[in-house]
Amino acid sequence: MLVLGVETSCDETAVALYDSHRGLLGHRLYSQVDVHAEYGGVVPEIASRDHLRKLLPLIREVLDAEGLKRTAIGGIAYTAGPGLIGALLVGAAVARSLAWAWNIPSVAVHHMEGHLLAPLLEPEPPEFPFVALLVSGGHTLLVDVRGIGSYHVLGESLDDAAGEAFDKTAKLLGLGYPGGPALARLAEGGDAGRFHFPRPMTDRPGLDFSFSGLKTHALNALAALEGTPQDKADIACAFQEAVVDTLVSKCRRALRETGLGRLVVAGGVSANRTMRKKLQAMAESERCRVYFPRPEFCTDNGAMIAFAGCRRLLAGQCETSAIEARARWPMETLTGA
Ligand code: ATP
Ligand code: MG
Ligand code: FE
């Protein structure tokens, strides 16, 4: 079955074609980052309008590039939440309308399930069960995954998500929006020995996270200095080390507590090279295996939605007549496919 995937939950308009036999055929992404950069963050109303402008042209483009006609499409998957409600509604309305006009099924996909399944698009995909660490702009979740739709949340952030902490700290260091990747680049020239930031909540049991205090540490460190480029690089480095060590420590704990031998890491922050290296080293010492998406599928993309939707459509799931979009949608309420 050839599935068209549509992702519009935030500031990326993304589409992809995934075939259950041939795999990923093509994908396209338009990032609104430049549109929102001058405001220092995503402006929801502008995001919705920009999705509306770009979505149909992108769908045409990906079909043309693959030399496929729309009649080849057997189903449509779209992100129905969580995310910005206006942005989600654009994707949902377009996807549901096309499905209705073309007389094919459509299915609502949970954005975080999309992220979670992205590593399954790689050549050596993980088998179930596994522990998943989802680290994105809006979520930090440790999940016990038994199969598609079978998710037990082991821990989550009590305040800022990991990506959000990267972005906020980047902002106070004077880096642009979104600052995560820029902060990671700056940290490469930093001295890891100069500052030591705490590893929040690692000294007590449990698998929850708290990252908002690290931003305050960065702010205080900066305020006490002149703020030279080297000062900033050293602070970026101390911040990144603290976030990464905290994530690594909780992943190790989750693997030990569940007794599972596979760790899947996904979401925008999983593109971070320092984190990938340290998680890899931890997994080796625990005799476990770690799986990541390719870097371009760490952040939002259409491929993960097409893939997740394909699995659900093949399991017989599809939508009725209502257009569904949910700003909030707890992962544990999902059912199996
Ligand atoms: P959610 O998936 O929770 O709804 P989102 O879709 O906005 O949120 P993603 O697209 O998965 O989030 O990821 C974007 C986040 O990843 C941003 O916070 C960004 O700063 C962060 N990020 C991307 N690359 C890196 C990197 N190399 N190092 C650290 N953070 C990064
Ligand atoms: Mg984004
Ligand atoms: Fe995302």
XYZ file of C-alpha atoms and ligand atoms in Angstrom:
370
model
C 0.000 0.000 0.000
C 1.314 3.452 -0.944
C 0.656 5.995 1.781
C 0.912 9.772 1.581
C 2.048 11.268 4.901
C 1.255 14.840 5.904
C 2.896 16.651 8.846
C 1.842 20.169 9.900
C 1.921 20.117 13.713
C 4.256 23.063 14.197
C 6.476 25.048 11.844
C 7.454 22.415 9.280
C 5.242 21.521 6.335
C 6.297 18.010 5.378
C 5.001 15.266 3.085
C 6.250 11.797 2.162
C 5.335 8.705 0.188
C 5.880 5.398 1.965
C 5.107 2.067 0.360
C 4.623 -1.045 2.485
C 6.664 -3.137 -0.008
C 9.151 -0.670 -1.459
C 9.783 1.475 1.631
C 10.225 5.228 1.574
C 9.855 6.543 -1.980
C 10.246 10.266 -1.483
C 9.740 13.118 0.913
C 9.655 16.923 0.913
C 9.996 19.454 3.691
C 9.441 23.170 3.805
C 10.607 24.831 7.018
C 8.959 28.052 8.163
C 11.948 28.837 10.341
C 12.839 32.068 8.503
C 9.231 33.264 8.737
C 9.194 32.930 12.549
C 12.840 33.838 13.273
C 12.190 37.589 13.429
C 9.648 36.974 16.214
C 12.036 34.728 18.183
C 9.571 31.829 18.177
C 6.664 30.231 16.330
C 3.652 32.520 15.736
C 0.681 30.097 15.524
C -1.504 32.121 13.149
C 1.364 32.662 10.715
C 2.200 28.953 10.918
C -1.359 27.932 9.916
C -1.422 30.298 6.958
C 1.977 29.187 5.723
C 0.988 25.493 5.901
C -2.069 26.301 3.801
C 0.105 28.023 1.197
C 2.676 25.225 0.954
C 0.929 21.906 1.530
C -0.722 21.201 -1.839
C 2.326 22.354 -3.876
C 4.536 20.022 -1.797
C 2.202 17.073 -2.369
C 2.283 17.734 -6.120
C 6.051 18.076 -6.016
C 6.713 14.761 -4.260
C 4.358 12.905 -6.629
C 5.940 14.477 -9.722
C 9.473 13.783 -8.488
C 8.658 10.082 -8.152
C 6.765 10.010 -11.443
C 3.664 8.845 -9.601
C 0.040 9.682 -10.241
C -2.270 10.419 -7.367
C -4.243 7.295 -8.280
C -1.271 5.245 -6.993
C -1.940 6.481 -3.456
C -3.851 3.958 -1.372
C -4.204 5.904 1.868
C -3.388 9.177 3.603
C -1.854 9.621 7.058
C -1.818 12.984 8.786
C -0.592 14.309 12.106
C -3.700 14.904 14.226
C -1.875 16.016 17.394
C -0.355 17.020 19.692
C 0.678 20.403 18.343
C -0.624 23.845 17.403
C -4.335 23.428 16.830
C -4.585 25.766 13.812
C -1.561 24.183 12.147
C -2.923 20.680 12.786
C -6.326 21.627 11.377
C -4.780 22.655 8.052
C -3.093 19.262 7.630
C -6.134 17.368 8.859
C -8.564 19.250 6.606
C -6.393 18.873 3.506
C -5.670 15.193 4.181
C -9.278 14.303 4.959
C -10.588 16.243 1.940
C -8.152 14.565 -0.456
C -9.016 11.144 0.985
C -12.696 11.853 0.535
C -12.266 13.154 -3.017
C -9.997 10.266 -4.026
C -12.148 7.711 -2.197
C -9.300 6.247 -0.141
C -8.932 5.763 3.632
C -7.163 8.225 5.902
C -5.794 7.839 9.387
C -4.919 10.235 12.227
C -1.341 9.817 13.486
C 0.027 10.826 16.880
C 3.034 13.104 16.283
C 5.116 11.483 19.052
C 4.322 7.999 17.736
C 5.684 9.300 14.439
C 8.938 10.373 16.127
C 9.101 7.093 18.063
C 8.802 4.955 14.930
C 11.237 7.027 12.807
C 14.197 4.698 13.591
C 12.173 1.850 12.030
C 12.766 3.508 8.643
C 16.491 2.705 8.912
C 18.164 -0.357 7.323
C 18.504 -2.311 10.597
C 15.315 -1.442 12.466
C 14.849 -2.330 16.152
C 12.504 -5.127 17.086
C 9.926 -4.738 19.830
C 10.042 -4.451 22.816
C 12.360 -1.519 23.552
C 12.821 1.523 25.732
C 12.296 4.776 23.835
C 13.724 8.159 24.742
C 11.770 10.885 22.960
C 13.522 14.239 23.117
C 11.971 17.019 21.080
C 10.949 20.657 21.295
C 7.832 19.929 23.325
C 8.435 16.517 24.929
C 10.933 14.559 26.984
C 9.574 11.062 27.485
C 10.932 7.676 28.469
C 8.560 5.031 27.171
C 8.326 1.260 27.570
C 7.295 0.178 24.074
C 5.810 -3.304 23.609
C 4.519 -2.792 20.077
C 2.877 -0.164 17.917
C 0.361 1.638 20.110
C 1.451 -0.132 23.283
C 3.141 2.630 25.232
C 3.779 2.896 28.936
C 5.315 6.215 29.969
C 8.130 5.580 32.472
C 9.155 9.192 32.969
C 8.787 12.688 31.564
C 9.944 16.256 32.081
C 8.223 18.065 34.916
C 9.001 21.446 33.326
C 10.904 22.336 30.109
C 11.394 19.697 27.416
C 15.031 19.005 26.496
C 14.745 20.806 23.143
C 12.960 23.720 24.775
C 15.808 24.013 27.317
C 18.321 24.048 24.436
C 16.316 26.742 22.645
C 15.856 28.965 25.718
C 19.514 28.699 26.741
C 20.566 29.438 23.169
C 18.404 32.556 23.232
C 20.053 33.915 26.360
C 23.463 33.242 24.798
C 22.376 35.460 21.911
C 21.912 32.671 19.347
C 18.988 32.776 16.917
C 15.808 30.719 16.810
C 15.606 27.733 16.990
C 18.824 27.689 18.945
C 19.391 23.993 19.720
C 21.650 23.190 16.747
C 23.456 26.565 17.098
C 24.135 25.916 20.782
C 25.492 22.472 19.926
C 27.867 24.038 17.358
C 29.017 26.682 19.859
C 29.633 23.995 22.504
C 32.142 22.279 20.205
C 34.619 25.113 20.878
C 33.922 25.129 24.623
C 36.022 23.904 27.526
C 34.063 21.211 29.369
C 36.208 21.621 32.478
C 35.514 25.299 33.168
C 31.951 25.135 34.559
C 30.073 22.275 36.116
C 26.283 22.424 35.934
C 24.123 20.029 37.994
C 22.560 16.839 36.585
C 18.977 17.484 37.732
C 17.080 14.675 39.490
C 19.767 12.038 38.920
C 20.480 11.771 42.663
C 17.039 10.415 43.484
C 15.069 7.438 42.212
C 12.627 7.715 39.346
C 12.723 8.468 35.648
C 11.356 12.016 35.483
C 13.366 14.997 34.288
C 13.625 18.699 35.085
C 15.596 20.951 32.750
C 14.410 24.483 33.527
C 17.008 25.033 36.275
C 19.900 24.564 33.833
C 18.841 27.637 31.900
C 19.072 29.650 35.148
C 22.557 28.234 35.750
C 23.570 29.409 32.298
C 22.076 32.842 32.958
C 23.883 33.209 36.303
C 27.196 32.021 34.856
C 26.897 34.528 32.024
C 25.935 37.421 34.312
C 29.115 36.927 36.363
C 31.345 37.256 33.286
C 32.200 39.679 30.531
C 30.423 37.479 28.024
C 33.261 36.955 25.538
C 32.738 34.409 22.730
C 34.866 31.940 24.722
C 32.751 32.494 27.871
C 29.639 31.693 25.860
C 31.169 28.605 24.264
C 32.214 27.314 27.697
C 28.715 27.890 29.107
C 27.135 26.191 26.069
C 29.450 23.239 26.609
C 28.648 22.958 30.349
C 24.915 23.163 29.577
C 25.044 20.526 26.852
C 27.138 18.152 29.000
C 24.615 18.502 31.838
C 21.588 17.781 29.631
C 23.281 14.864 27.891
C 24.643 13.276 31.086
C 21.201 13.535 32.679
C 19.524 11.868 29.681
C 22.181 9.141 29.580
C 21.824 8.448 33.295
C 18.023 8.084 33.096
C 18.241 5.882 29.993
C 20.663 3.569 31.784
C 18.263 3.392 34.715
C 15.283 2.687 32.434
C 17.149 -0.135 30.663
C 18.124 -1.709 33.987
C 14.669 -1.342 35.522
C 12.831 -2.809 32.529
C 15.497 -5.399 31.741
C 15.142 -4.503 28.043
C 18.153 -4.661 25.729
C 17.206 -2.078 23.119
C 17.078 1.708 23.350
C 15.425 3.795 20.643
C 16.148 7.542 20.658
C 14.147 10.004 18.560
C 12.947 13.617 18.310
C 14.915 16.741 17.353
C 17.489 16.533 20.155
C 18.441 13.008 19.048
C 20.353 14.729 16.215
C 22.798 16.023 18.848
C 26.188 14.451 18.161
C 27.481 14.567 21.745
C 24.320 12.847 22.928
C 24.537 10.148 20.267
C 28.152 9.393 21.216
C 27.486 9.217 24.955
C 24.337 7.116 24.591
C 26.205 4.750 22.292
C 28.983 4.349 24.875
C 26.482 3.796 27.698
C 24.565 1.200 25.665
C 27.780 -0.690 24.906
C 28.737 -0.805 28.574
C 25.225 -2.107 29.385
C 25.433 -4.654 26.560
C 22.442 -3.019 24.913
C 21.869 -1.686 21.431
C 20.843 1.874 20.634
C 18.916 2.989 17.530
C 18.597 6.500 16.099
C 16.819 7.931 13.056
C 19.050 9.407 10.339
C 19.683 13.081 11.327
C 17.107 14.552 8.935
C 14.367 12.350 10.429
C 15.178 13.367 14.031
C 13.298 16.646 13.639
C 9.793 16.870 12.164
C 9.302 15.166 8.802
C 6.628 13.541 6.670
C 8.336 10.150 6.415
C 7.666 9.203 10.034
C 3.976 10.089 9.653
C 3.607 8.150 6.378
C 5.306 5.148 8.008
C 3.250 5.192 11.230
C 0.069 5.743 9.206
C 0.904 2.894 6.838
C 1.242 0.473 9.764
C -2.103 1.603 11.167
C -3.919 1.543 7.817
C -2.628 -1.984 7.123
C -4.015 -2.985 10.525
C -7.405 -1.825 9.298
C -7.625 1.455 11.148
C -9.114 4.467 9.407
C -11.119 7.562 10.133
C -14.833 8.095 9.932
C -16.218 11.398 8.713
C -15.077 13.830 11.401
C -11.910 15.894 11.016
C -9.808 15.209 14.051
C -7.144 17.458 15.520
C -6.041 17.566 19.145
C -3.698 20.103 20.708
C -3.192 17.648 23.600
C -3.209 13.892 23.206
C -1.651 11.583 25.850
C 0.358 8.801 24.182
C -0.852 6.148 26.597
C -4.415 6.474 25.281
C -3.341 5.044 21.895
C -4.369 1.504 20.999
C -2.399 -1.171 19.179
C -2.093 -1.692 15.436
P 7.324 18.031 19.514
O 7.834 16.947 18.626
O 7.540 17.761 20.962
O 5.935 18.434 19.192
P 8.864 19.773 17.830
O 8.185 19.043 16.748
O 8.931 21.239 17.773
O 8.238 19.337 19.237
P 11.252 18.470 16.919
O 11.056 18.965 15.541
O 11.245 17.036 17.140
O 10.353 19.223 17.974
O 12.676 18.975 17.415
C 13.004 20.323 17.445
C 13.851 20.558 18.684
O 15.087 19.838 18.564
C 14.206 22.005 18.899
O 14.035 22.321 20.261
C 15.678 22.057 18.492
O 16.417 23.069 19.137
C 16.150 20.686 18.907
N 17.365 20.263 18.198
C 17.513 20.015 16.884
N 18.788 19.670 16.596
C 19.465 19.697 17.772
C 20.832 19.442 18.152
N 21.740 19.083 17.256
N 21.149 19.564 19.459
C 20.225 19.924 20.366
N 18.942 20.187 20.075
C 18.564 20.081 18.801
Mg 10.177 22.619 14.072
Fe 8.237 16.991 16.573
